[in-house]
Amino acid sequence: MAKALVGFIGGPTTAQSRDTAMLRRRIADLEAEVLRLKVENDGLLKTLREQVDHVTAGDLLEPVAGHR
């Protein structure tokens, strides 16, 4: 129905078209940022898993330096 109304009143204005284009660019930028953050997060999780895999029980029992 909204499309029918826009068609009835003459279509989107230049300002509306410009705003729509700006919003589409912003959405694309945000989607790219989400993808970049997912890739970064995956890398951090992989690094963390690798570090945890190398932790031994002895590592957990070592006293903290300077504490008694």
Coordinates of N, CA and C in Angstrom, one line a residue:
M1 N 0.8 -1.2 0.0 CA 0.0 0.0 0.0 C 0.9 1.3 0.0
A2 N 2.0 1.2 0.8 CA 2.9 2.4 0.8 C 3.4 2.7 -0.6
K3 N 3.8 1.7 -1.3 CA 4.3 1.9 -2.7 C 3.2 2.5 -3.6
A4 N 2.0 2.1 -3.4 CA 0.8 2.7 -4.1 C 0.7 4.2 -3.8
L5 N 0.8 4.5 -2.5 CA 0.7 5.9 -2.1 C 1.8 6.7 -2.6
V6 N 3.0 6.2 -2.6 CA 4.1 7.0 -3.1 C 3.9 7.2 -4.6
G7 N 3.5 6.2 -5.3 CA 3.2 6.4 -6.7 C 2.1 7.4 -7.0
F8 N 1.1 7.4 -6.1 CA 0.0 8.3 -6.3 C 0.4 9.7 -6.1
I9 N 1.3 10.0 -5.1 CA 1.7 11.4 -4.9 C 2.9 11.8 -5.7
G10 N 3.4 11.0 -6.6 CA 4.4 11.4 -7.5 C 5.8 10.8 -7.2
G11 N 5.9 9.9 -6.3 CA 7.2 9.3 -6.1 C 8.1 10.0 -5.1
P12 N 9.2 9.4 -4.8 CA 10.1 10.0 -3.8 C 10.7 11.3 -4.3
T13 N 10.9 12.2 -3.3 CA 11.6 13.5 -3.7 C 13.1 13.3 -3.8
T14 N 13.7 14.3 -4.3 CA 15.2 14.2 -4.4 C 15.8 14.0 -3.1
A15 N 15.3 14.7 -2.1 CA 15.9 14.6 -0.7 C 15.6 13.2 -0.2
Q16 N 14.5 12.6 -0.4 CA 14.2 11.2 0.0 C 15.2 10.2 -0.7
S17 N 15.4 10.4 -2.0 CA 16.3 9.6 -2.7 C 17.7 9.7 -2.2
R18 N 18.1 10.9 -1.9 CA 19.5 11.1 -1.3 C 19.6 10.5 0.1
D19 N 18.6 10.7 0.9 CA 18.6 10.0 2.2 C 18.6 8.5 2.1
T20 N 17.9 8.0 1.2 CA 17.8 6.5 1.0 C 19.2 6.0 0.6
A21 N 19.9 6.7 -0.3 CA 21.2 6.3 -0.8 C 22.2 6.4 0.4
M22 N 22.1 7.5 1.2 CA 23.0 7.7 2.3 C 22.8 6.5 3.4
L23 N 21.5 6.2 3.6 CA 21.2 5.1 4.6 C 21.7 3.8 4.1
R24 N 21.6 3.5 2.8 CA 22.1 2.3 2.2 C 23.6 2.2 2.3
R25 N 24.3 3.3 2.1 CA 25.8 3.3 2.3 C 26.1 3.1 3.7
R26 N 25.4 3.7 4.6 CA 25.7 3.5 6.1 C 25.4 2.0 6.5
I27 N 24.4 1.4 6.0 CA 24.1 0.0 6.3 C 25.3 -0.8 5.7
A28 N 25.7 -0.6 4.5 CA 26.8 -1.3 3.9 C 28.1 -1.2 4.8
D29 N 28.4 0.1 5.2 CA 29.5 0.3 6.1 C 29.4 -0.5 7.4
L30 N 28.2 -0.5 8.0 CA 28.0 -1.2 9.3 C 28.1 -2.7 9.1
E31 N 27.6 -3.2 8.0 CA 27.7 -4.6 7.7 C 29.2 -5.0 7.5
A32 N 30.0 -4.2 6.9 CA 31.4 -4.4 6.7 C 32.1 -4.4 8.1
E33 N 31.7 -3.5 8.9 CA 32.3 -3.4 10.3 C 32.0 -4.7 11.1
V34 N 30.7 -5.1 11.0 CA 30.3 -6.3 11.7 C 31.2 -7.5 11.2
L35 N 31.4 -7.6 9.9 CA 32.2 -8.7 9.4 C 33.6 -8.6 9.8
R36 N 34.2 -7.4 9.8 CA 35.6 -7.2 10.3 C 35.7 -7.6 11.8
L37 N 34.7 -7.2 12.6 CA 34.7 -7.6 14.0 C 34.6 -9.1 14.2
K38 N 33.8 -9.8 13.4 CA 33.6 -11.2 13.5 C 34.9 -11.9 13.2
V39 N 35.6 -11.4 12.2 CA 36.9 -12.0 11.8 C 37.9 -11.8 12.9
E40 N 37.9 -10.6 13.4 CA 38.9 -10.3 14.5 C 38.5 -11.1 15.8
N41 N 37.3 -11.3 16.1 CA 36.9 -12.1 17.2 C 37.2 -13.5 17.1
D42 N 37.0 -14.1 15.9 CA 37.4 -15.5 15.6 C 38.9 -15.7 15.8
G43 N 39.7 -14.7 15.3 CA 41.2 -14.8 15.5 C 41.5 -14.8 17.0
L44 N 40.9 -13.9 17.8 CA 41.2 -13.8 19.2 C 40.8 -15.1 19.9
L45 N 39.6 -15.7 19.5 CA 39.2 -16.9 20.2 C 40.2 -18.1 19.8
K46 N 40.6 -18.1 18.6 CA 41.6 -19.1 18.2 C 42.9 -19.0 19.0
T47 N 43.4 -17.8 19.2 CA 44.6 -17.5 20.0 C 44.4 -18.0 21.4
L48 N 43.2 -17.6 22.0 CA 42.9 -18.0 23.3 C 42.9 -19.5 23.5
R49 N 42.2 -20.2 22.6 CA 42.1 -21.6 22.6 C 43.5 -22.3 22.6
E50 N 44.4 -21.7 21.7 CA 45.7 -22.3 21.6 C 46.5 -22.1 22.9
Q51 N 46.4 -20.9 23.5 CA 47.1 -20.7 24.8 C 46.5 -21.5 25.9
V52 N 45.2 -21.7 26.0 CA 44.6 -22.6 27.0 C 45.0 -24.0 26.8
D53 N 45.2 -24.5 25.6 CA 45.6 -25.9 25.3 C 47.0 -26.1 25.9
H54 N 47.8 -25.1 26.0 CA 49.2 -25.3 26.5 C 49.3 -25.2 28.0
V55 N 48.2 -24.9 28.7 CA 48.3 -24.7 30.2 C 48.2 -26.1 30.8
T56 N 49.1 -26.3 31.8 CA 49.2 -27.5 32.5 C 48.7 -27.3 33.9
A57 N 48.5 -28.4 34.6 CA 48.1 -28.3 36.0 C 49.2 -27.6 36.8
G58 N 50.5 -27.9 36.5 CA 51.6 -27.3 37.1 C 51.6 -25.8 36.9
D59 N 51.2 -25.3 35.8 CA 51.1 -23.9 35.5 C 50.1 -23.2 36.5
L60 N 49.0 -23.9 36.7 CA 48.0 -23.4 37.6 C 48.4 -23.4 39.1
L61 N 49.3 -24.3 39.4 CA 49.7 -24.4 40.8 C 50.9 -23.5 41.2
E62 N 51.6 -22.9 40.2 CA 52.7 -22.1 40.4 C 52.3 -20.9 41.3
P63 N 53.1 -20.5 42.3 CA 52.7 -19.3 43.1 C 52.9 -18.1 42.3
V64 N 52.2 -17.1 42.6 CA 52.3 -15.8 41.9 C 53.5 -15.1 42.4
A65 N 54.4 -14.6 41.5 CA 55.6 -14.0 41.9 C 55.4 -12.8 42.9
G66 N 56.1 -12.8 44.0 CA 56.0 -11.7 45.0 C 54.9 -12.0 46.0
H67 N 54.2 -13.0 45.9 CA 53.1 -13.3 46.9 C 53.5 -14.6 47.7
R68 N 53.2 -14.6 49.0 CA 53.4 -15.8 49.8 C 52.2 -16.2 50.5

